[in-house]
């Protein structure tokens, strides 16, 4: 057998083994992303892109949640303060801040 054929066959075998190792480490979402990949490198690149996009989406969602929570929580604190005081007037020094939300 020629040397180049042995080397090629060994590379294919190692690529197959490596792909199997990667597949066993993946969750179902990741597995769906790499199911069509034909090489370890292709799998790696696909997973890298998937996680980069996922991380970016999570960061965007987190920023939105923080902004939304901050606004909503301030409204709730103002409402709770009004309810505790028993009147429509907020008796804290932050009453000016509360007025901006109503």
CSV table of C-alpha atoms in Angstrom, one decimal:
chain,number,residue,atom,x,y,z
A,1,UNK,CA,0.0,0.0,0.0
A,2,UNK,CA,1.4,3.5,-0.8
A,3,UNK,CA,2.3,5.7,2.1
A,4,UNK,CA,0.0,8.5,1.1
A,5,UNK,CA,-3.0,6.1,1.2
A,6,UNK,CA,-2.1,5.0,4.7
A,7,UNK,CA,-1.7,8.6,5.9
A,8,UNK,CA,-5.0,9.6,4.4
A,9,UNK,CA,-6.8,6.6,5.9
A,10,UNK,CA,-5.3,7.3,9.3
A,11,UNK,CA,-6.3,11.0,9.1
A,12,UNK,CA,-9.9,9.9,8.2
A,13,UNK,CA,-9.9,7.5,11.1
A,14,UNK,CA,-8.7,10.1,13.6
A,15,UNK,CA,-11.2,12.6,12.2
A,16,UNK,CA,-14.0,10.1,12.7
A,17,UNK,CA,-12.8,9.3,16.3
A,18,UNK,CA,-12.6,13.0,17.1
A,19,UNK,CA,-16.1,13.6,15.7
A,20,UNK,CA,-17.5,10.9,17.9
A,21,UNK,CA,-15.8,12.3,21.0
A,22,UNK,CA,-17.3,15.7,20.2
A,23,UNK,CA,-20.8,14.3,19.6
A,24,UNK,CA,-20.9,12.6,22.9
A,25,UNK,CA,-20.1,15.9,24.7
A,26,UNK,CA,-22.9,17.8,23.1
A,27,UNK,CA,-26.4,18.6,24.3
A,28,UNK,CA,-29.4,18.2,21.9
A,29,UNK,CA,-29.4,21.7,20.6
A,30,UNK,CA,-25.7,21.6,19.7
A,31,UNK,CA,-26.1,18.1,18.2
A,32,UNK,CA,-28.8,19.5,15.9
A,33,UNK,CA,-26.4,22.2,14.7
A,34,UNK,CA,-23.6,19.8,13.8
A,35,UNK,CA,-25.6,16.8,12.5
A,36,UNK,CA,-24.8,17.7,8.9
A,37,UNK,CA,-21.1,18.4,9.4
A,38,UNK,CA,-18.6,16.2,7.5
A,39,UNK,CA,-15.4,16.9,9.5
A,40,UNK,CA,-14.1,17.8,12.9
A,41,UNK,CA,-13.1,21.2,11.7
A,42,UNK,CA,-16.5,21.9,10.3
A,43,UNK,CA,-18.1,20.7,13.6
A,44,UNK,CA,-15.8,23.0,15.6
A,45,UNK,CA,-16.5,26.0,13.4
A,46,UNK,CA,-20.2,25.4,13.5
A,47,UNK,CA,-20.2,25.1,17.3
A,48,UNK,CA,-18.0,28.2,17.7
A,49,UNK,CA,-20.4,30.2,15.6
A,50,UNK,CA,-23.4,28.8,17.4
A,51,UNK,CA,-22.1,29.7,20.8
A,52,UNK,CA,-20.9,33.2,19.7
A,53,UNK,CA,-24.4,34.0,18.4
A,54,UNK,CA,-26.0,32.4,21.5
A,55,UNK,CA,-23.7,34.4,23.9
A,56,UNK,CA,-24.6,37.6,22.0
A,57,UNK,CA,-28.3,36.9,22.2
A,58,UNK,CA,-28.1,36.2,25.9
A,59,UNK,CA,-26.2,39.4,26.5
A,60,UNK,CA,-28.8,41.4,24.6
A,61,UNK,CA,-31.6,39.7,26.5
A,62,UNK,CA,-29.8,40.3,29.8
A,63,UNK,CA,-29.4,44.0,29.0
A,64,UNK,CA,-33.1,44.3,28.1
A,65,UNK,CA,-34.1,42.5,31.3
A,66,UNK,CA,-32.0,44.7,33.5
A,67,UNK,CA,-33.4,47.9,31.9
A,68,UNK,CA,-37.0,46.5,32.1
A,69,UNK,CA,-36.6,45.2,35.6
A,70,UNK,CA,-35.1,48.5,36.8
A,71,UNK,CA,-38.0,50.5,35.5
A,72,UNK,CA,-40.6,48.1,36.7
A,73,UNK,CA,-39.0,47.6,40.2
A,74,UNK,CA,-38.9,51.4,40.7
A,75,UNK,CA,-42.6,51.6,39.9
A,76,UNK,CA,-43.4,48.8,42.4
A,77,UNK,CA,-41.3,50.4,45.1
A,78,UNK,CA,-43.2,53.7,44.6
A,79,UNK,CA,-46.5,51.9,44.6
A,80,UNK,CA,-45.6,50.0,47.8
A,81,UNK,CA,-44.5,53.2,49.5
A,82,UNK,CA,-47.8,54.9,48.6
A,83,UNK,CA,-49.8,51.9,49.9
A,84,UNK,CA,-47.8,51.8,53.2
A,85,UNK,CA,-48.3,55.5,53.8
A,86,UNK,CA,-52.0,55.1,53.5
A,87,UNK,CA,-52.3,58.1,51.2
A,88,UNK,CA,-51.7,59.1,47.7
A,89,UNK,CA,-48.7,61.1,48.7
A,90,UNK,CA,-45.3,59.4,48.9
A,91,UNK,CA,-43.8,60.3,52.2
A,92,UNK,CA,-40.2,59.5,51.3
A,93,UNK,CA,-37.5,61.8,49.9
A,94,UNK,CA,-37.8,59.9,46.6
A,95,UNK,CA,-41.3,61.2,45.9
A,96,UNK,CA,-40.0,63.3,43.0
A,97,UNK,CA,-38.5,60.2,41.4
A,98,UNK,CA,-41.8,58.3,41.8
A,99,UNK,CA,-43.8,61.0,40.2
A,100,UNK,CA,-41.9,60.6,37.0
A,101,UNK,CA,-43.3,57.1,36.6
A,102,UNK,CA,-47.0,57.9,36.8
